[in-house]
Short mmCIF file of C-alpha atoms in Angstrom, two decimals:
data_model
loop_
_atom_site.label_atom_id
_atom_site.label_comp_id
_atom_site.label_asym_id
_atom_site.label_seq_id
_atom_site.Cartn_x
_atom_site.Cartn_y
_atom_site.Cartn_z
CA MET O 203 -13.75 -12.80 -33.75
CA ASP O 204 -13.54 -16.60 -33.90
CA CYS O 205 -13.79 -18.52 -30.60
CA GLN O 206 -15.93 -15.81 -29.01
CA ASP O 207 -17.48 -18.24 -26.54
CA GLU O 208 -14.05 -19.37 -25.35
CA PHE O 209 -12.85 -15.78 -25.12
CA TYR O 210 -15.79 -14.57 -23.02
CA PHE O 211 -15.52 -17.62 -20.79
CA PHE O 212 -11.87 -16.73 -20.22
CA LEU O 213 -12.84 -13.16 -19.27
CA GLN O 214 -15.43 -14.41 -16.79
CA VAL O 215 -12.92 -16.76 -15.15
CA ILE O 216 -10.19 -14.15 -14.66
CA HIS O 217 -12.64 -11.53 -13.41
CA ARG O 218 -14.04 -14.00 -10.90
CA ALA O 219 -10.45 -14.62 -9.76
CA GLY O 220 -9.96 -10.87 -9.21
CA ILE O 221 -7.67 -10.35 -12.21
CA GLY O 222 -8.38 -7.24 -14.25
CA SER O 223 -8.33 -6.93 -18.04
CA LYS O 224 -8.62 -4.07 -20.51
CA GLU O 225 -8.79 -3.78 -24.29
CA PHE O 226 -7.01 -1.02 -26.18
CA SER O 227 -6.66 0.15 -29.78
CA LEU O 228 -3.54 -0.37 -31.87
CA PRO O 229 -1.39 1.55 -32.42
CA ALA O 230 -1.42 2.32 -28.69
CA ALA O 231 -2.28 6.01 -28.44
CA GLY O 232 -2.98 8.03 -25.30
CA ASP O 233 -2.64 6.46 -21.88
CA LEU O 234 -4.40 3.68 -20.00
CA GLU O 235 -4.34 3.01 -16.27
CA ILE O 236 -3.70 -0.71 -15.96
CA ASP O 237 -2.04 -1.00 -12.53
CA GLY O 238 -5.14 -0.58 -10.38
CA GLY O 239 -4.28 3.07 -9.74
CA LEU O 240 -1.08 2.29 -7.80
CA ARG O 241 1.22 4.84 -9.44
CA ARG O 242 -1.45 7.52 -9.43
CA GLN O 243 -1.92 7.06 -5.67
CA LEU O 244 1.83 7.00 -5.05
CA GLY O 245 2.35 10.07 -7.23
CA VAL O 246 4.98 8.53 -9.51
CA GLU O 247 5.34 8.45 -13.26
CA PRO O 248 5.46 7.30 -16.04
CA SER O 249 2.52 4.90 -16.27
CA VAL O 250 3.00 1.23 -17.04
CA PHE O 251 1.14 1.62 -20.33
CA ALA O 252 3.48 4.42 -21.40
CA GLY O 253 6.46 2.20 -20.66
CA CYS O 254 4.98 -0.58 -22.79
CA ARG O 255 4.38 1.50 -25.93
CA VAL O 256 7.82 0.66 -27.29
CA PHE O 257 6.81 -2.97 -27.91
CA LEU O 258 3.02 -2.59 -28.31
CA SER O 259 3.50 -1.21 -31.81
CA LEU O 260 5.23 -4.50 -32.71
CA LEU O 261 2.62 -6.72 -31.04
CA GLU O 262 1.73 -9.48 -33.49
CA PRO O 263 -0.92 -12.23 -33.45
CA GLY O 264 0.44 -15.26 -31.64
CA ILE O 265 2.84 -13.25 -29.46
CA LEU O 266 2.16 -13.29 -25.71
CA CYS O 267 4.16 -10.67 -23.80
CA HIS O 268 4.68 -11.38 -20.09
CA VAL O 269 5.59 -8.02 -18.54
CA THR O 270 6.88 -7.34 -15.00
CA ASP O 271 7.39 -3.85 -13.63
CA CYS O 272 9.45 -2.35 -10.82
CA PHE O 273 6.62 -2.79 -8.29
CA TYR O 274 6.64 -6.61 -8.71
CA LEU O 275 3.42 -6.45 -10.74
CA HIS O 276 2.81 -8.85 -13.64
CA TYR O 277 0.81 -8.26 -16.86
CA LEU O 278 0.05 -10.25 -20.01
CA PHE O 279 -0.30 -8.44 -23.34
CA PHE O 280 -1.60 -10.05 -26.54
CA ARG O 281 -3.20 -8.97 -29.79
CA LEU O 282 -6.83 -9.82 -30.53
CA PRO O 283 -7.69 -11.37 -33.89
CA GLY O 284 -9.51 -9.27 -36.46
CA ALA O 285 -9.64 -5.57 -35.57
CA PRO O 286 -6.37 -3.80 -34.62
CA ARG O 287 -6.91 -4.17 -30.89
CA GLY O 288 -4.92 -5.58 -28.02
CA MET O 289 -5.67 -6.78 -24.49
CA VAL O 290 -3.80 -6.56 -21.22
CA VAL O 291 -4.51 -8.92 -18.32
CA GLY O 292 -3.38 -7.89 -14.83
CA PRO O 293 -1.99 -6.74 -12.55
CA TYR O 294 -1.23 -9.77 -10.40
CA LEU O 295 1.63 -11.00 -8.22
CA SER O 296 3.77 -14.11 -8.38
CA LEU O 297 4.67 -13.62 -4.70
CA LEU O 298 3.56 -11.13 -2.06
CA PRO O 299 6.44 -8.67 -1.44
CA SER O 300 7.89 -8.79 2.05
CA ALA O 301 7.85 -5.83 4.43
CA GLN O 302 11.57 -5.41 3.78
CA GLN O 303 11.06 -5.29 0.00
CA ILE O 304 8.29 -2.71 0.38
CA LEU O 305 10.45 -0.43 2.52
CA GLU O 306 13.41 -0.72 0.16
CA MET O 307 11.16 -0.01 -2.81
CA ALA O 308 9.82 3.10 -1.10
CA GLU O 309 13.37 4.30 -0.49
CA ARG O 310 14.43 3.57 -4.08
CA TYR O 311 11.70 5.76 -5.52
CA GLU O 312 11.93 8.41 -2.79
CA LEU O 313 8.45 7.80 -1.44
CA PRO O 314 7.88 9.53 1.91
CA PRO O 315 7.03 7.27 4.85
CA VAL O 316 3.42 8.47 4.85
CA ARG O 317 2.93 6.88 1.41
CA THR O 318 4.49 3.54 2.22
CA HIS O 319 1.21 2.33 3.72
CA LEU O 320 -0.37 2.60 0.25
CA LEU O 321 1.90 -0.21 -0.93
CA GLU O 322 1.15 -2.24 2.20
CA GLU O 323 -2.59 -1.89 1.55
CA PHE O 324 -2.39 -2.47 -2.20
CA TYR O 325 -0.52 -5.77 -2.42
CA PRO O 326 -2.94 -7.93 -0.36
CA THR O 327 -5.77 -6.95 -2.75
CA LEU O 328 -4.03 -8.59 -5.73
CA PRO O 329 -4.26 -12.27 -6.69
CA GLN O 330 -1.07 -14.33 -6.55
CA ILE O 331 -0.30 -16.60 -9.51
CA THR O 332 2.68 -18.95 -9.44
CA ASP O 333 4.69 -19.85 -12.53
CA ASN O 334 3.19 -23.35 -12.70
CA SER O 335 -0.38 -22.13 -12.19
CA VAL O 336 -3.30 -23.47 -14.22
CA PHE O 337 -3.92 -19.82 -15.12
CA TYR O 338 -0.99 -19.79 -17.55
CA SER O 339 -2.10 -23.06 -19.13
CA MET O 340 -5.51 -21.51 -19.69
CA VAL O 341 -3.99 -18.40 -21.29
CA TYR O 342 -1.81 -20.49 -23.61
CA CYS O 343 -4.80 -22.61 -24.65
CA LEU O 344 -6.83 -19.48 -25.35
CA CYS O 345 -4.09 -18.01 -27.53
CA GLU O 346 -3.76 -21.30 -29.39
CA ALA O 347 -7.52 -21.29 -30.06
CA LEU O 348 -7.46 -17.65 -31.19
CA TYR O 349 -4.46 -17.94 -33.50
CA GLY O 350 -4.58 -21.60 -34.52
CA ARG O 351 -1.02 -22.18 -33.34
CA LYS O 352 1.03 -22.29 -30.16
CA ALA O 353 1.67 -18.88 -28.64
CA GLU O 354 5.20 -17.54 -28.49
CA VAL O 355 5.91 -16.14 -25.02
CA ARG O 356 8.23 -13.17 -24.63
CA SER O 357 9.27 -11.99 -21.15
CA ILE O 358 9.79 -8.25 -20.74
CA SER O 359 11.04 -6.44 -17.61
CA LEU O 360 10.26 -2.75 -17.37
CA GLU O 361 13.08 -0.80 -15.71
CA ASP O 362 11.17 2.45 -15.35
CA GLU O 363 12.77 5.69 -14.33
CA LEU O 364 10.10 6.87 -11.91
CA SER O 365 9.96 10.44 -10.71
CA PRO O 366 7.93 11.65 -7.74
CA THR O 367 5.29 14.18 -8.75
CA ALA O 368 5.01 17.52 -7.04
CA LEU O 369 3.31 17.31 -3.66
CA SER O 370 1.62 20.66 -4.12
CA VAL O 371 -1.96 20.83 -5.33
CA THR O 372 -2.19 21.08 -9.11
CA ALA O 373 -5.06 21.90 -11.39
CA ARG O 374 -5.48 18.22 -12.23
CA GLU O 375 -5.73 17.36 -8.54
CA ALA O 376 -8.30 20.09 -8.02
CA ASP O 377 -10.52 18.33 -10.57
CA LEU O 378 -10.40 15.22 -8.38
CA SER O 379 -12.03 16.86 -5.37
CA THR O 380 -14.87 14.34 -5.32
CA ALA O 381 -12.51 11.37 -5.40
CA MET O 382 -10.35 12.99 -2.71
CA GLN O 383 -13.37 13.51 -0.47
CA ARG O 384 -14.34 9.87 -0.88
CA LEU O 385 -10.81 8.79 0.02
CA GLU O 386 -10.74 11.11 3.04
CA ASN O 387 -14.05 9.69 4.27
CA ARG O 388 -12.69 6.16 3.93
CA TYR O 389 -9.50 6.96 5.87
CA GLN O 390 -11.46 8.79 8.56
CA LEU O 391 -13.76 5.80 8.98
CA GLU O 392 -10.86 3.37 9.18
CA ASP O 393 -9.00 5.61 11.65
CA GLN O 394 -12.02 5.74 13.97
CA LEU O 395 -12.49 1.99 13.64
CA LEU O 396 -8.86 1.16 14.43
CA ARG O 397 -8.72 3.57 17.38
CA ALA O 398 -11.83 1.99 18.90
CA VAL O 399 -10.34 -1.50 18.49
CA ALA O 400 -6.91 -0.49 19.86
CA GLU O 401 -8.60 1.00 22.93
CA GLY O 402 -10.92 -2.00 23.38
CA ASP O 403 -13.94 0.32 23.33
CA ARG O 404 -16.76 -1.87 21.99
CA ALA O 405 -19.45 0.73 22.66
CA ARG O 406 -17.56 3.28 20.58
CA LEU O 407 -16.92 0.62 17.95
CA ARG O 408 -20.65 -0.05 17.57
CA ARG O 409 -21.31 3.66 17.14
CA VAL O 410 -18.65 3.84 14.42
CA LEU O 411 -20.05 0.81 12.60
CA HIS O 412 -23.70 1.80 12.93
CA GLY O 413 -25.05 2.64 9.51
CA VAL O 414 -21.64 2.34 7.82
CA ASP O 415 -21.88 2.07 4.03
CA LEU O 416 -19.11 -0.30 2.98
CA ASP O 417 -19.58 0.81 -0.63
CA VAL O 418 -18.15 4.16 0.49
CA ALA O 419 -15.33 2.54 2.47
CA THR O 420 -14.43 0.13 -0.33
CA GLU O 421 -12.56 1.45 -3.32
CA PRO O 422 -14.10 -0.15 -6.47
CA ARG O 423 -10.90 -1.51 -8.03
CA LEU O 424 -12.55 -4.48 -9.74
CA SER O 425 -15.73 -5.07 -11.71
CA ASP O 426 -16.71 -8.06 -9.51
CA PRO O 427 -18.31 -6.54 -6.36
CA VAL O 428 -17.85 -9.72 -4.30
CA ARG O 429 -14.13 -10.01 -5.14
CA ASN O 430 -13.74 -6.30 -4.54
CA ILE O 431 -15.19 -6.42 -1.03
CA LYS O 432 -13.24 -9.62 -0.29
CA ASN O 433 -10.05 -7.74 -1.07
CA TYR O 434 -11.12 -4.95 1.26
CA CYS O 435 -11.80 -7.49 4.02
CA ILE O 436 -8.30 -8.94 3.56
CA VAL O 437 -6.77 -5.48 4.08
CA LEU O 438 -9.08 -4.72 7.00
CA ASN O 439 -8.22 -8.01 8.69
CA THR O 440 -4.55 -6.99 8.64
CA LEU O 441 -5.28 -3.47 9.92
CA LEU O 442 -7.49 -4.76 12.74
CA ARG O 443 -4.85 -7.28 13.78
CA LYS O 444 -2.22 -4.54 13.97
CA ALA O 445 -4.58 -2.27 15.92
CA ALA O 446 -5.25 -5.04 18.46
CA GLN O 447 -1.52 -5.70 18.77
CA GLN O 448 -0.90 -2.01 19.44
CA GLY O 449 -3.66 -2.24 22.04
CA GLY O 450 -1.47 -4.65 23.99
CA VAL O 451 -2.64 -8.05 22.69
CA HIS O 452 0.07 -10.67 22.38
CA PRO O 453 0.57 -12.13 18.86
CA ILE O 454 -0.26 -15.62 20.13
CA TYR O 455 -3.89 -14.53 20.48
CA LEU O 456 -3.92 -12.63 17.20
CA ASP O 457 -2.50 -15.31 14.92
CA ASP O 458 -5.34 -17.82 15.29
CA LEU O 459 -8.03 -15.19 14.90
CA SER O 460 -6.35 -13.64 11.87
CA ARG O 461 -5.97 -17.01 10.10
CA THR O 462 -9.58 -17.93 10.89
CA PHE O 463 -10.91 -14.73 9.35
CA ALA O 464 -8.61 -15.06 6.33
CA ALA O 465 -10.13 -18.46 5.54
CA ARG O 466 -13.68 -17.18 6.04
CA ILE O 467 -13.10 -14.18 3.78
CA GLU O 468 -12.29 -16.39 0.79
CA LYS O 469 -15.53 -18.33 1.30
CA LEU O 470 -17.78 -15.24 1.32
CA PRO O 471 -20.63 -15.80 -1.17
CA THR O 472 -22.21 -12.31 -1.27
CA THR O 473 -21.51 -8.66 -0.44
CA ALA O 474 -24.12 -8.83 2.33
CA SER O 475 -22.23 -11.65 4.05
CA ALA O 476 -19.02 -9.60 3.72
CA ARG O 477 -20.64 -6.64 5.47
CA GLN O 478 -21.68 -8.91 8.32
CA LEU O 479 -18.17 -10.34 8.57
CA VAL O 480 -16.65 -6.84 8.79
CA HIS O 481 -18.73 -6.15 11.91
CA GLU O 482 -17.79 -9.52 13.40
CA MET O 483 -14.06 -9.04 12.73
CA ALA O 484 -13.99 -5.59 14.33
CA ASP O 485 -15.92 -6.80 17.38
CA GLN O 486 -13.74 -9.89 17.90
CA TYR O 487 -10.48 -7.94 17.69
CA CYS O 488 -11.91 -5.31 20.04
CA LEU O 489 -12.91 -8.05 22.48
CA LEU O 490 -9.37 -9.41 22.41
CA VAL O 491 -8.06 -6.01 23.48
CA GLN O 492 -10.56 -5.92 26.34
CA GLN O 493 -9.52 -9.39 27.49
CA HIS O 494 -5.78 -9.38 26.82
CA GLY O 495 -4.79 -5.74 26.30
CA ALA O 496 -2.66 -3.42 28.38
CA GLU O 497 -5.07 -3.35 31.33
CA ASN O 498 -2.61 -1.59 33.65
CA TYR O 499 -2.81 1.66 31.68
CA SER O 500 -5.61 4.19 31.65
CA ARG O 501 -7.29 5.07 28.36
CA PRO O 502 -5.44 8.39 27.88
CA VAL O 503 -2.09 6.68 28.41
CA GLN O 504 -3.02 3.79 26.10
CA THR O 505 -4.16 6.28 23.45
CA ALA O 506 -0.92 8.25 23.75
CA MET O 507 1.17 5.07 23.44
CA LEU O 508 -0.81 3.99 20.39
CA TYR O 509 -0.46 7.41 18.76
CA VAL O 510 3.30 7.47 19.35
CA ARG O 511 3.77 4.02 17.77
CA GLN O 512 1.72 5.01 14.73
CA HIS O 513 3.46 8.37 14.15
CA LEU O 514 7.13 7.75 14.89
CA ALA O 515 8.18 9.47 11.66
CA GLU O 516 6.46 12.69 12.76
CA PRO O 517 7.37 15.33 15.36
CA LEU O 518 6.23 14.16 18.81
CA ASN O 519 6.25 15.99 22.12
CA LEU O 520 4.32 16.29 25.36
CA HIS O 521 2.32 19.40 24.42
CA THR O 522 1.22 17.95 21.06
CA LEU O 523 -0.02 14.71 22.63
CA ALA O 524 -1.67 16.47 25.55
CA ALA O 525 -3.54 18.74 23.12
CA LEU O 526 -4.71 15.73 21.09
CA LEU O 527 -6.00 14.08 24.26
CA GLY O 528 -7.55 17.27 25.60
CA CYS O 529 -5.43 17.09 28.76
CA ASN O 530 -3.31 19.55 30.67
CA ALA O 531 0.33 18.91 29.70
CA SER O 532 1.67 18.88 33.28
CA TYR O 533 -1.15 16.63 34.50
CA PHE O 534 -0.71 14.18 31.64
CA SER O 535 3.08 14.11 32.05
CA ALA O 536 2.76 13.17 35.71
CA ARG O 537 0.07 10.56 34.95
CA PHE O 538 2.12 8.95 32.19
CA LYS O 539 5.17 8.74 34.46
CA ARG O 540 3.11 7.32 37.32
CA GLU O 541 1.52 4.56 35.19
CA THR O 542 4.46 3.56 32.98
CA GLY O 543 7.45 4.36 35.16
CA GLN O 544 9.06 6.51 32.45
CA THR O 545 8.55 9.98 31.04
CA LEU O 546 6.79 10.48 27.73
CA THR O 547 10.07 11.63 26.18
CA GLU O 548 11.77 8.42 27.32
CA PHE O 549 8.92 6.35 25.89
CA ILE O 550 9.08 8.11 22.51
CA LEU O 551 12.83 7.56 22.33
CA GLN O 552 12.40 3.90 23.34
CA GLU O 553 9.86 3.27 20.57
CA ARG O 554 11.98 5.06 18.00
CA MET O 555 14.99 2.97 18.93
CA ARG O 556 12.91 -0.21 18.77
CA LEU O 557 11.85 0.69 15.26
CA ALA O 558 15.42 1.60 14.31
CA VAL O 559 16.74 -1.74 15.56
CA HIS O 560 14.01 -3.58 13.65
CA LEU O 561 14.71 -1.74 10.39
CA LEU O 562 18.47 -2.14 10.69
CA LEU O 563 18.22 -5.90 11.22
CA THR O 564 15.41 -6.69 8.76
CA THR O 565 16.02 -4.29 5.84
CA ARG O 566 18.82 -2.90 3.72
CA LEU O 567 17.60 0.67 4.05
CA GLN O 568 20.29 3.32 4.23
CA VAL O 569 20.93 4.68 7.72
CA GLN O 570 19.61 8.13 6.78
CA THR O 571 16.36 6.50 5.58
CA VAL O 572 16.05 4.56 8.84
CA ALA O 573 16.54 7.85 10.67
CA GLN O 574 13.71 9.41 8.67
CA TYR O 575 11.31 6.57 9.47
CA CYS O 576 12.19 6.98 13.15
CA GLY O 577 11.50 10.72 13.19
CA PHE O 578 15.08 12.06 12.96
CA LEU O 579 15.67 14.63 10.23
CA ASP O 580 19.40 14.79 11.01
CA ALA O 581 21.12 11.44 10.35
CA ASN O 582 24.18 12.45 12.38
CA TYR O 583 22.01 13.26 15.39
CA PHE O 584 20.22 9.92 14.95
CA CYS O 585 23.57 8.08 14.95
CA ARG O 586 24.67 9.90 18.10
CA ILE O 587 21.42 9.10 19.95
CA PHE O 588 21.50 5.49 18.72
CA ARG O 589 25.06 5.05 20.02
CA GLN O 590 24.14 6.55 23.41
CA THR O 591 21.06 4.31 23.70
CA VAL O 592 22.20 1.01 22.19
CA GLY O 593 25.94 1.20 22.78
CA CYS O 594 27.23 1.21 19.21
CA SER O 595 26.65 2.95 15.88
CA PRO O 596 23.77 1.89 13.59
CA GLY O 597 26.28 0.56 11.05
CA ALA O 598 28.08 -1.53 13.65
CA TYR O 599 24.80 -2.83 15.02
CA ARG O 600 23.67 -3.92 11.58
CA LYS O 601 27.03 -5.48 10.79
CA THR O 602 27.30 -7.56 13.92
CA GLY O 603 23.56 -8.26 14.22
CA ARG O 604 23.72 -8.19 17.98
CA ALA O 605 20.34 -8.65 19.60
CA LEU O 606 20.66 -5.85 22.12
CA GLN O 607 17.79 -5.08 24.40
CA VAL O 608 16.62 -1.51 23.92
#
């Protein structure tokens, strides 16, 4: 290949920026995972590569295909000179999807609420490239050097018909037992970490972090280990901020700390410095909960409140929560009422209505989907309870946009 030095320099630059790239043979046979594993984790099909086969067979030298898919991901496809091979660069974002867009996307493709967090975790790990970015100028210059002429850019939008895969365990999933165990260990570690922060328990936090191997906690999405762990720190910064907020810390305290850590993450020079920053982030958010959290509530009550807010889409009742806390149901019911001034059932309903109001005013989700996210399997029952609590139907509330206090 001519211009090999320029080509390899280009690869080094995009990899350092956290942008993936893969080569493939032409004609495009088989399948290739090019979306960072997003669809595999969500359990939807077909793959992006399968959706691109229709034009890959016609990929000619000098043609640069800019592809966007239904998850707001961007890719660049072009043919390499010489051997019949092509390259795809991506995925990346032009703009980080909003919380409303993520929820509406999950509804569109019938993703259950428990999988929505995968989208929320995935997007912050991707680089964002604007239309006027130097990145595109660099790509165009590379193509011009490779082909000896200006590249012709073709924009392609993939309107995939995605179908949720079966949720039951298949033979293919059984072969992934090792990967599943790794993922389970990561989620268990993060759950313990977030619970310790939300409860302001620094002693417990140190025990959780002692001897933690971040290589186990971090999913190796990219070939650059520093960029990979930076992406994990970005996600963890968001999770820790939310945990501290659920621990009773006002956003005014969280905003400054979150922005400070975001800036420091991008300046991390090594994986060792990233590991040190993870410990510092967790400790600082935990300290905020100790200093500014819900000090009027005992730890069991705080834990119950946190659990309710994190599991509003699931069945919740006194006996379930008491069992999780290792408490007698009658004792815990009386304690919760004494400390908060309301029964646990009233608190659960209050939090579900708060979430319902938020979703109705900030998203275009259908009412039955809002009901599902709020833990109501029967949309009619949800509408009846909403009317009794708020004073009007969900549709009327959304239409008028009245800021009612729940």
